[in-house]
Coordinates of C-alpha atoms in Angstrom, one line a residue:
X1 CA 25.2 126.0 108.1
X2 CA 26.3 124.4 104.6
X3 CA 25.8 120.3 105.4
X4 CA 27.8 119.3 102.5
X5 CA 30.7 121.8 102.9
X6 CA 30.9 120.4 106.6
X7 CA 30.4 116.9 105.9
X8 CA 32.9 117.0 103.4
X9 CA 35.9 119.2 104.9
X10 CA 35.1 116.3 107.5
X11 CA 35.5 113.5 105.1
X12 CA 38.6 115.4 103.3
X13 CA 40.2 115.5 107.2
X14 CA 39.5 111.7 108.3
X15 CA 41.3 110.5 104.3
X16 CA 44.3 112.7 105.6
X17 CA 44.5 111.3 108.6
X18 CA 44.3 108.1 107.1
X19 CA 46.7 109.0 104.5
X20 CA 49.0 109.8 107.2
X21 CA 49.0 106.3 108.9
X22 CA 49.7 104.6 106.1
X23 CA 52.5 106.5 104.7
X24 CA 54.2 106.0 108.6
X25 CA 56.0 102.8 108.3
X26 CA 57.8 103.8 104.9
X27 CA 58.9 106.8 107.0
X28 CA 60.0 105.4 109.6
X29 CA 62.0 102.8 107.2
X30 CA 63.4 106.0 105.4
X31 CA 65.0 107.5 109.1
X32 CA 65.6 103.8 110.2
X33 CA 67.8 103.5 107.1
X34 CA 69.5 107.4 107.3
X35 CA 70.3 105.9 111.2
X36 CA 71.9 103.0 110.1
X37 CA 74.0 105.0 107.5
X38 CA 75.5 107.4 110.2
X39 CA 76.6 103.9 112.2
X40 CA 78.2 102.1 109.7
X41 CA 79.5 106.0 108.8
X42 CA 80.9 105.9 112.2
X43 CA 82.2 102.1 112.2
X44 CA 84.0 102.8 108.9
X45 CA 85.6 106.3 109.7
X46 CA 88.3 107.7 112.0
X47 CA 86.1 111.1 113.3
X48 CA 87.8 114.2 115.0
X49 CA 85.8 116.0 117.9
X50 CA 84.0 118.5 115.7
X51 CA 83.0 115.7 113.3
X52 CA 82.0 113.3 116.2
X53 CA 79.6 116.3 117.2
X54 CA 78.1 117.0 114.3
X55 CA 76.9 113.3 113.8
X56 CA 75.8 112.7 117.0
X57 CA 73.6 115.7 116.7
X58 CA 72.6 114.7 113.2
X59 CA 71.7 111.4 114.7
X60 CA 69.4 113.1 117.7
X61 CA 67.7 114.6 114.9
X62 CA 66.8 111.8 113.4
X63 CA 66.0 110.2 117.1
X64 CA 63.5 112.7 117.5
X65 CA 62.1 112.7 114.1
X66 CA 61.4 108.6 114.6
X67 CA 60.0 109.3 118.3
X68 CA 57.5 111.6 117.1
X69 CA 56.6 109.0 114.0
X70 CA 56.2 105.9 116.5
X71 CA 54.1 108.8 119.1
X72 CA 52.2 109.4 115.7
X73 CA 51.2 106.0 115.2
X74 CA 50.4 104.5 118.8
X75 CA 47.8 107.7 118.6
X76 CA 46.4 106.9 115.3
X77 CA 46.2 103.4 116.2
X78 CA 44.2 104.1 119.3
X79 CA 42.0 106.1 116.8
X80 CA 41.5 103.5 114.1
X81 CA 41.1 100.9 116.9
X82 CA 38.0 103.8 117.9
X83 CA 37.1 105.0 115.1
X84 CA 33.4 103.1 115.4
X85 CA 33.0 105.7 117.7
X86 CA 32.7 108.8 115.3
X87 CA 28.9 107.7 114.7
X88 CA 27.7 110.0 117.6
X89 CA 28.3 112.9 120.0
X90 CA 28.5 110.4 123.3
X91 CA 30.6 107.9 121.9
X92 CA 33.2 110.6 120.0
X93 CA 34.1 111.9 124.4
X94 CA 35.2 108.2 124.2
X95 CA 37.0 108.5 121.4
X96 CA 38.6 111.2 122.8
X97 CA 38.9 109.8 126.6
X98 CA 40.9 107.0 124.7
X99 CA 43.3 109.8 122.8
X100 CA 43.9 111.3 125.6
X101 CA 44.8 108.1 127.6
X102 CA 47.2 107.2 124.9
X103 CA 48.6 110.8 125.1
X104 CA 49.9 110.3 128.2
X105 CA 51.4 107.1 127.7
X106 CA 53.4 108.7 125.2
X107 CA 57.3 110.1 125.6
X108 CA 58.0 107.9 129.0
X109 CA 61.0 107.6 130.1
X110 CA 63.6 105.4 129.0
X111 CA 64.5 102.3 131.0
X112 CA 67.7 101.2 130.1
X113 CA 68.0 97.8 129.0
X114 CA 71.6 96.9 129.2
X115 CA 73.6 100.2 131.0
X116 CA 72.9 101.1 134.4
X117 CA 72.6 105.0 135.5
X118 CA 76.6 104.4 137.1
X119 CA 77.8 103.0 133.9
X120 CA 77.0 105.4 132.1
X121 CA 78.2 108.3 134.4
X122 CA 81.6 106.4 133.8
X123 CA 81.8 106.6 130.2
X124 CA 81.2 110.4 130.6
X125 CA 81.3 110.8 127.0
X126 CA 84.3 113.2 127.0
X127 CA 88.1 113.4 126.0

């Protein structure tokens, strides 16, 4: 086994990963900001059907794209908050116990904070 190669394709992986974390809040600002434009896109414009769709979808998109950033970042936060626990075999299951934990707190179901499950069933969302 080459020791160095290893050690460093390790090191090379946990600066990525690190990388990655800080670069999330800038992209999440970036889709926050393309969001906000398709609003104020919406408020300021008379849309027909097809148009109406094709924003909507556009703005799913981006939905999902933030989603997976903010899933992103809970899990690299429960990894930074862990990270002391690289330093050996026993501790890294914890690290990963922990990962894993987060994991599954991830993509829960929305609660609703202002419409009910009737109210929106009444809007329908159709012509």
């Amino acid at each position: 086994m080459e020791i160095l190669e290893k050690v460093q394709e390790a090191n090379s992986i946990l600066n990525e990963i690190e990388t990655y974390y800080d670069s999330i809040p800038s992209k999440q600002s970036k889709v926050d900001s393309e969001l906000s434009d398709l609003l104020h896109y919406i408020e300021n414009n008379n849309l027909n059907a097809s148009q109406s769709c094709k924003i909507v979808k556009q703005m799913k998109k981006k939905r999902i794209e933030r989603r997976g950033l903010l899933n992103d970042f809970e899990m690299l936060k429960t990894y930074r908050t862990n990270s002391s626990k690289l330093s050996n075999s026993a501790n890294r299951e914890f690290l990963l116990a922990e990962l894993n934990k987060t994991a599954k707190k991830l993509n829960c179901e929305y609660k609703n904070r202002i419409y009910n499950d009737e109210q929106l069933k009444e809007l329908k969302f159709e012509e």
